[in-house]
Short mmCIF file of C-alpha atoms and ligand atoms in Angstrom, two decimals:
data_model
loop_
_atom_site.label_atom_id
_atom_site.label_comp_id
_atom_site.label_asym_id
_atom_site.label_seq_id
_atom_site.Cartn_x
_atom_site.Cartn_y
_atom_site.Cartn_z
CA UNK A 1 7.97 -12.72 -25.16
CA UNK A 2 7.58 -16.03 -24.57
CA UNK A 3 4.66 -18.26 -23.91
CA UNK A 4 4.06 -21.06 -21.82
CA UNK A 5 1.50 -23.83 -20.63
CA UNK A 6 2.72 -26.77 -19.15
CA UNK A 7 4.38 -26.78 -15.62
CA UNK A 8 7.30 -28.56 -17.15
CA UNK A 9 8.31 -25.84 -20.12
CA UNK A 10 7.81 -23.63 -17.45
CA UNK A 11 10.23 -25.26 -14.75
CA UNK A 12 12.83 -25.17 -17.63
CA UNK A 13 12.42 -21.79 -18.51
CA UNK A 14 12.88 -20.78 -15.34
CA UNK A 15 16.24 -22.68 -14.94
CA UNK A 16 17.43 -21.19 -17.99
CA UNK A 17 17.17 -17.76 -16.25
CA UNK A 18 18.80 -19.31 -13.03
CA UNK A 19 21.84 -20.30 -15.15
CA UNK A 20 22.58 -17.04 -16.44
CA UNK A 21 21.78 -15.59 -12.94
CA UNK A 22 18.98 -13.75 -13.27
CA UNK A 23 16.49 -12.38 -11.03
CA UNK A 24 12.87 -13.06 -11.40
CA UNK A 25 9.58 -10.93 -11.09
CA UNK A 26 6.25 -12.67 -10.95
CA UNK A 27 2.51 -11.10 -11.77
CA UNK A 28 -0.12 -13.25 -11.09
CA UNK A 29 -3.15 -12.29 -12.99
CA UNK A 30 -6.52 -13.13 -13.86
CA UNK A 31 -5.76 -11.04 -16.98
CA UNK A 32 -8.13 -8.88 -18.48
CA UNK A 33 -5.99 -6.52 -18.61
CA UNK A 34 -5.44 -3.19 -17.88
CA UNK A 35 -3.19 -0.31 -16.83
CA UNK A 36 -3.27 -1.52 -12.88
CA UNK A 37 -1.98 -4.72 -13.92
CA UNK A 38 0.59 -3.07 -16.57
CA UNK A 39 1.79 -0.80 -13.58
CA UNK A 40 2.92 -4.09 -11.85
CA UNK A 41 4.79 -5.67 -14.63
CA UNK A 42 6.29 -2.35 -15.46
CA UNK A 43 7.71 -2.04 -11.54
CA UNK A 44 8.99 -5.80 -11.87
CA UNK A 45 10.55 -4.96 -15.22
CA UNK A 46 12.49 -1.71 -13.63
CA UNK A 47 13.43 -4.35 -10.17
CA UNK A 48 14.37 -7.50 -11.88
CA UNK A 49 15.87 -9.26 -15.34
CA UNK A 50 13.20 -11.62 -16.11
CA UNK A 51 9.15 -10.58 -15.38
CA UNK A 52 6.95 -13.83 -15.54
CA UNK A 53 2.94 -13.10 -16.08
CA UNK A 54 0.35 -15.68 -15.30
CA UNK A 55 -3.08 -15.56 -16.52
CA UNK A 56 -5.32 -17.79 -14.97
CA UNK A 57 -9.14 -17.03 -13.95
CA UNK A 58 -8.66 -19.33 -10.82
CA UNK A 59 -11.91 -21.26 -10.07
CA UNK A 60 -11.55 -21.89 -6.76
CA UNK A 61 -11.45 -18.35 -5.78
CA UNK A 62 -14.65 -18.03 -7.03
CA UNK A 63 -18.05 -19.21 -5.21
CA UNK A 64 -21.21 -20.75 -6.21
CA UNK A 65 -22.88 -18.32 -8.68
CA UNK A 66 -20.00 -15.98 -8.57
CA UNK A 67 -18.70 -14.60 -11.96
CA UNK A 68 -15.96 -17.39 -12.79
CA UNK A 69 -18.34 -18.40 -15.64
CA UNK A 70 -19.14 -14.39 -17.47
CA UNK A 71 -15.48 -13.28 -16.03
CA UNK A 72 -13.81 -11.05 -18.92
CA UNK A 73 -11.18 -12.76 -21.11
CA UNK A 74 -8.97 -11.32 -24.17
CA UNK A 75 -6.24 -13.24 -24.30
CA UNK A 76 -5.26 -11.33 -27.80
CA UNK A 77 -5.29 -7.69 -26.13
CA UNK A 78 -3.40 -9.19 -22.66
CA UNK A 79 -0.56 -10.54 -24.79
CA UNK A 80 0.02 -7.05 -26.44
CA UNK A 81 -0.12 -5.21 -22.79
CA UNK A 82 2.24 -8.08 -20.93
CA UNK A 83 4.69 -7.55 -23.89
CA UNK A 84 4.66 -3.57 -24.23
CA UNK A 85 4.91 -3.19 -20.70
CA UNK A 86 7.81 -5.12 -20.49
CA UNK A 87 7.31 -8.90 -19.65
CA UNK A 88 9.09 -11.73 -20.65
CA UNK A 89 7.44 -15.13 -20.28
CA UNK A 90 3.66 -15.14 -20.19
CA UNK A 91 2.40 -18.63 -18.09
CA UNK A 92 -1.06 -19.67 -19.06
CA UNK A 93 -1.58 -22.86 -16.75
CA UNK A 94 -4.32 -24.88 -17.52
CA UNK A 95 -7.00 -26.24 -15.01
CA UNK A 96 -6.47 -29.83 -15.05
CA UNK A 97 -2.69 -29.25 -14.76
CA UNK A 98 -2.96 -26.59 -11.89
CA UNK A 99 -5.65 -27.58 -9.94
CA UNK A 100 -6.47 -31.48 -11.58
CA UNK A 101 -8.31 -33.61 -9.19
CA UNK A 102 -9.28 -31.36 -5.99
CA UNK A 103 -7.02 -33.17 -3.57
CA UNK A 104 -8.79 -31.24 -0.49
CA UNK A 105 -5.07 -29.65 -0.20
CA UNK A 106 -5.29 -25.60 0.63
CA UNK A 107 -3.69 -22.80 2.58
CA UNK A 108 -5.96 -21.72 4.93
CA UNK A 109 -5.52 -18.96 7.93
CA UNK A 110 -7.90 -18.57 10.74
CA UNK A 111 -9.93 -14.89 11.31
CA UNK A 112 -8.02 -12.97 8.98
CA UNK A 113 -9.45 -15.06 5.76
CA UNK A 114 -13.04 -15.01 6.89
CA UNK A 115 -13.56 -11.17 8.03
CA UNK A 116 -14.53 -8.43 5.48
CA UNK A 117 -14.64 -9.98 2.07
CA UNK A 118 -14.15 -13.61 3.21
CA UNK A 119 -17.27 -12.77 5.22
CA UNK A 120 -19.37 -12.04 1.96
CA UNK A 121 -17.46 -14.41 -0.10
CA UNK A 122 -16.76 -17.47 1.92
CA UNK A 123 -13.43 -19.84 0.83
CA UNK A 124 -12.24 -16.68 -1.40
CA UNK A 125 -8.81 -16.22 0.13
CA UNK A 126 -8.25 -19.64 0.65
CA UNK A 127 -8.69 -19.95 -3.38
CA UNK A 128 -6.20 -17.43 -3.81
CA UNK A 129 -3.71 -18.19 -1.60
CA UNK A 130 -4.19 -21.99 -2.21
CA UNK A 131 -3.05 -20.86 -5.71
CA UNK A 132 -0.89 -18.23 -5.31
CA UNK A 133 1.53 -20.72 -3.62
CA UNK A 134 0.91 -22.91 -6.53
CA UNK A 135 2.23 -20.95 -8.79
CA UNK A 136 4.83 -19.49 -6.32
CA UNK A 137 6.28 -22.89 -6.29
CA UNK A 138 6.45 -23.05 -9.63
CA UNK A 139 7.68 -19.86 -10.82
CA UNK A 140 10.07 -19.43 -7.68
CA UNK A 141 10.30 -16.08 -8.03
CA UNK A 142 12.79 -13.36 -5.85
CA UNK A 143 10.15 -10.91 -6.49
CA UNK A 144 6.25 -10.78 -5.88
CA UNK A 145 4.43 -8.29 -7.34
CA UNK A 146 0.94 -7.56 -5.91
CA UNK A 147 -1.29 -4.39 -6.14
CA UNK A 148 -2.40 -2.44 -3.37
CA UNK A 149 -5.98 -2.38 -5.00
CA UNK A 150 -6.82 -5.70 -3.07
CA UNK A 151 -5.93 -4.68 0.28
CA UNK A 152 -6.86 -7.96 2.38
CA UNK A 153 -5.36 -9.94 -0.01
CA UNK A 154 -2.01 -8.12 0.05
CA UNK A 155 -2.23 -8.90 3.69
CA UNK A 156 -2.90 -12.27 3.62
CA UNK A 157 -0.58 -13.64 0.96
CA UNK A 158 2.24 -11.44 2.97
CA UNK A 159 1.43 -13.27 5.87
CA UNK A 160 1.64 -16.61 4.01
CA UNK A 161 5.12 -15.77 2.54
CA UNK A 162 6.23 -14.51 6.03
CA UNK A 163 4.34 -17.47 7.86
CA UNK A 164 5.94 -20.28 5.79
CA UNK A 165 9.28 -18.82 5.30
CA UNK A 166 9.08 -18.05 1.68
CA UNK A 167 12.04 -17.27 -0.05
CA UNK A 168 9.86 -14.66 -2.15
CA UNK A 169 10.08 -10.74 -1.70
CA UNK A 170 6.41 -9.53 -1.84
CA UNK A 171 6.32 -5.51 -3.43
CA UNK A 172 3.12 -3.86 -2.90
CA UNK A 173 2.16 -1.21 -5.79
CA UNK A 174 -0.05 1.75 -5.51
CA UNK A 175 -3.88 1.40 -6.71
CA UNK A 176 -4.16 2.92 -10.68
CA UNK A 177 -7.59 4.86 -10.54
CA UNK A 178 -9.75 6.46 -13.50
CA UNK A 179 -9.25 10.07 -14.11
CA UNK A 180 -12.44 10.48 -11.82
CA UNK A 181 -10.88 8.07 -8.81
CA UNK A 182 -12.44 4.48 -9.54
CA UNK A 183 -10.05 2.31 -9.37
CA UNK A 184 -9.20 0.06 -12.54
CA UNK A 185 -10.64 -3.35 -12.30
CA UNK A 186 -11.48 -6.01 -15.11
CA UNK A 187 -15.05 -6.40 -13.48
CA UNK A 188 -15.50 -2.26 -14.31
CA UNK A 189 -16.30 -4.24 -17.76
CA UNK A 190 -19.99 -5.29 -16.10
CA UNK A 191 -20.52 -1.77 -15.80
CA UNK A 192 -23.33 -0.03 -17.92
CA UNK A 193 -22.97 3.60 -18.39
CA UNK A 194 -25.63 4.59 -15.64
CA UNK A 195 -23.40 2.05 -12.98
CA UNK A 196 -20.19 3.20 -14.25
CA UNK A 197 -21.18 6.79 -13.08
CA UNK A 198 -22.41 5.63 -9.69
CA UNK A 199 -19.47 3.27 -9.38
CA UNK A 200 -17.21 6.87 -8.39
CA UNK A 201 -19.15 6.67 -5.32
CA UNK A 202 -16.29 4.43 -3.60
CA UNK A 203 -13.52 6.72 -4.00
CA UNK A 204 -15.91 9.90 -3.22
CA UNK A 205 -17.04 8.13 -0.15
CA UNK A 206 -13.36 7.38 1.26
CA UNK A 207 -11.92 10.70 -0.20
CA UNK A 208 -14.94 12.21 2.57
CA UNK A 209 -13.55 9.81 5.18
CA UNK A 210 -10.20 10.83 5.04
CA UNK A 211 -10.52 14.64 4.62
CA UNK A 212 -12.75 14.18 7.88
CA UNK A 213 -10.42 12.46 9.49
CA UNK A 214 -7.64 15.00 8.40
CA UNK A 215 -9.47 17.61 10.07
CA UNK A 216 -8.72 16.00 13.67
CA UNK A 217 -11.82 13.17 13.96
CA UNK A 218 -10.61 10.50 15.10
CA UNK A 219 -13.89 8.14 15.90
CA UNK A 220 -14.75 5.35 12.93
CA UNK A 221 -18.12 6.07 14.61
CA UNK A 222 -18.50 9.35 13.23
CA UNK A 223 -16.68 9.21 9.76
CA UNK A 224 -17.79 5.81 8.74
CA UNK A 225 -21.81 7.12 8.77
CA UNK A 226 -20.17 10.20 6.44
CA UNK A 227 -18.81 7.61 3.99
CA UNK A 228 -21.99 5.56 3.95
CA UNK A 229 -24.46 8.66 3.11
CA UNK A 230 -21.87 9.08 0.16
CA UNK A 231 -22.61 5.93 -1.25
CA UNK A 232 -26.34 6.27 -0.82
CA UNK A 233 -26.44 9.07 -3.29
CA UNK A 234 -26.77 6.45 -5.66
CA UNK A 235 -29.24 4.38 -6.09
CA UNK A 236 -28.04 1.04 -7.64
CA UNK A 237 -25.12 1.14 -5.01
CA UNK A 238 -25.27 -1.14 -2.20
CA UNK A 239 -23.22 -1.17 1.36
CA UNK A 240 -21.23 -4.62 1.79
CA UNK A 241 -19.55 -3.16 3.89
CA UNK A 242 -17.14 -0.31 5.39
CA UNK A 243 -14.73 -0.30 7.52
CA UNK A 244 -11.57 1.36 9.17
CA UNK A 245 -8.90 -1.08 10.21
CA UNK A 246 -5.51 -1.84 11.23
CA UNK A 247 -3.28 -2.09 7.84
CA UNK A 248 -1.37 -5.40 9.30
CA UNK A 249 -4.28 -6.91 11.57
CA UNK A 250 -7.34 -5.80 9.37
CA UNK A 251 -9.07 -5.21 13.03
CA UNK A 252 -11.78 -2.84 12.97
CA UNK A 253 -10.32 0.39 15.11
CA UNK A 254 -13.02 2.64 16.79
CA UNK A 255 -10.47 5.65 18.13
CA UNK A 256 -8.15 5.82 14.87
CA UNK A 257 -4.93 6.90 16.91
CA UNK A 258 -2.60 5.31 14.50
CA UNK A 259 -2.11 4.26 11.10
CA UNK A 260 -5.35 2.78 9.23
CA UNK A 261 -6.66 2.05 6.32
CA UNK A 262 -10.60 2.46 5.13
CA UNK A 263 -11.86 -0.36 3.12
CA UNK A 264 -14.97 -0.50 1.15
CA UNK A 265 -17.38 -2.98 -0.65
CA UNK A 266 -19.69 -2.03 -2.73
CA UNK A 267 -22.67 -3.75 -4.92
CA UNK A 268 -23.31 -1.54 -8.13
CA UNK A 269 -25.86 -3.42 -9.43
CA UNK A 270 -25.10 -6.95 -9.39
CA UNK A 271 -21.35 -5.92 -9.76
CA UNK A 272 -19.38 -6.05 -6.46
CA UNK A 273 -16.52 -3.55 -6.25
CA UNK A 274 -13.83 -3.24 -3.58
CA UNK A 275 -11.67 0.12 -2.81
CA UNK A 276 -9.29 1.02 0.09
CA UNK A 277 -7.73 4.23 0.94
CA UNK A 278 -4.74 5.10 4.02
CA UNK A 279 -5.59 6.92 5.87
CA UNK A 280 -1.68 8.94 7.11
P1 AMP B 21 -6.52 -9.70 -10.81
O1 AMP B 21 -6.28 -9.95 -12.27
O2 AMP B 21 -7.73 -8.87 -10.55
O3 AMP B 21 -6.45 -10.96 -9.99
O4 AMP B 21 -5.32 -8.80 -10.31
C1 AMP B 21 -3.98 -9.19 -10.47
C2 AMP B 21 -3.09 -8.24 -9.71
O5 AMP B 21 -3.27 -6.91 -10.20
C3 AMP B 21 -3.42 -8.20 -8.21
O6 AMP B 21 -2.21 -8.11 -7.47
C4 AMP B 21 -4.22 -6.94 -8.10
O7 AMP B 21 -4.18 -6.34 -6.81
C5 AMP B 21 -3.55 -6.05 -9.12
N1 AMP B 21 -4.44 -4.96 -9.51
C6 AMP B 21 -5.73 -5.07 -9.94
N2 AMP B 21 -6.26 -3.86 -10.14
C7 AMP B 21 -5.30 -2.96 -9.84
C8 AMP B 21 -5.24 -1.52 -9.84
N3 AMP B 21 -6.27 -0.77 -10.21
N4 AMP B 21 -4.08 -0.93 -9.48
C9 AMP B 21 -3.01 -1.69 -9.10
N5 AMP B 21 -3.00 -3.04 -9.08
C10 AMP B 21 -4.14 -3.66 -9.44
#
């Protein structure tokens, strides 16, 4: 597996796998990583010839007193996971490259980018997507791989490759959980042993949402009060927020008639941890 910093190697990388005409899968990481992200590369590995991995903690996804500065890194362990599960080229940008002077330049989408968690964490999305396409421009993949895990964002950068006429596929992979349901994320790392217990709550809550829905209710009204006593069991949780929405619009639905997905946000502690669930 190779490894690679500057924009330039990478450009000529890439056109080495264009000569031979191969197709390319790209995983954009934060890395810390673990088996959610390894499910990705291992689905781009099965799809395409060449997998490209970036790790980058991207600072302008982040907000003022947000975790950019005490996110998790282990660059060591991430380069053993990329390369046993299958990846190629591993593309470790660097800031002043990537991002260099803030020219004011960003991708930016009205409503859809400032609901939910762009309400709690204002200019979020447009740091991802603002470097998503960076790196999409680089890398010029066929293939994007993205997990289901971050639901909004899924639907946002889908919109932005279908908006802007990409030439990018974007492949949406199921959410890996814990044996007990919590779904794997590098910021379960913050967890103590008393949060990490609590932190179950998500996936208890919107396993009690759907089997409630399952049984024929069909008001957000009534189920999303269900989910919320589920995650008051526990003390150091706190609501952000939970909802039941459309899976392309992310509008909230009251009467849940058709597809729909629950999404949750929850503070354990002063860790904030996002879940979603269909609900089909
Ligand atoms: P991150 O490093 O958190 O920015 O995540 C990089 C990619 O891995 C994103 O597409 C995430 O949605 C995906 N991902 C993170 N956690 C999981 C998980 N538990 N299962 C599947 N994909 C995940």
């Amino acid at each position: 597996m190779e490894q690679v910093i500057t924009i330039k190697e990478m450009r000529a990388v890439i056109v080495s796998f264009r000569q031979k005409g191969e197709t390319i899968g790209f995983v954009p990481t934060m890395g810390f990583l673990h088996e959610g992200h390894c499910s990705l590369i291992r689905e781009a590995a099965r799809a395409c010839d060449r997998v490209v991995v970036s790790i980058f903690v991207n600072p302008l996804q982040f907000g003022p007193g947000e975790d950019f500065v005490r996110y998790p890194r282990d660059l060591k362990g991430d380069f053993e996971k990329c390369l046993s599960a299958g990846a190629h080229l591993l593309f470790l940008p660097e800031t002043r490259e990537i991002i260099g002077e803030n020219s004011g330049a960003f991708i930016r989408m009205d409503r859809i980018m400032d609901i939910l968690c762009g309400a709690s964490r204002p200019g979020h999305f447009q740091g991802v997507a603002t470097m998503v396409l960076k790196l999409l421009n680089i890398v010029q993949p066929d293939y994007l791989f993205l997990g289901a895990k971050d639901f909004q964002q899924t639907v946002i950068l889908k919109k932005m490759v279908r908006d802007f006429f990409m030439p990018v596929r974007v492949e949406v992979m199921p959410t890996v959980r814990e044996s007990d349901g919590l779904a794997m994320s590098s910021r379960n790392s913050y967890l103590n042993p008393e949060e990490r217990k609590s932190a179950v709550a998500l996936y208890r809550a919107m396993k009690k949402g759907k089997e409630v829905f399952l049984k024929g209710e069909r008001k957000a009204s009534v189920i999303k009060p269900l989910m919320e006593n589920e995650i008051r069991k526990e003390s150091a949780a706190r609501i952000d927020y939970i909802e039941m929405v459309s899976p392309e619009t992310l509008v909230p639905l009251d009467d849940i008639q058709r597809d729909a997905v629950i999404l949750v946000a929850v503070w354990i502690g002063k860790t904030r941890l996002i879940d979603n669930l269909k609900l089909s």
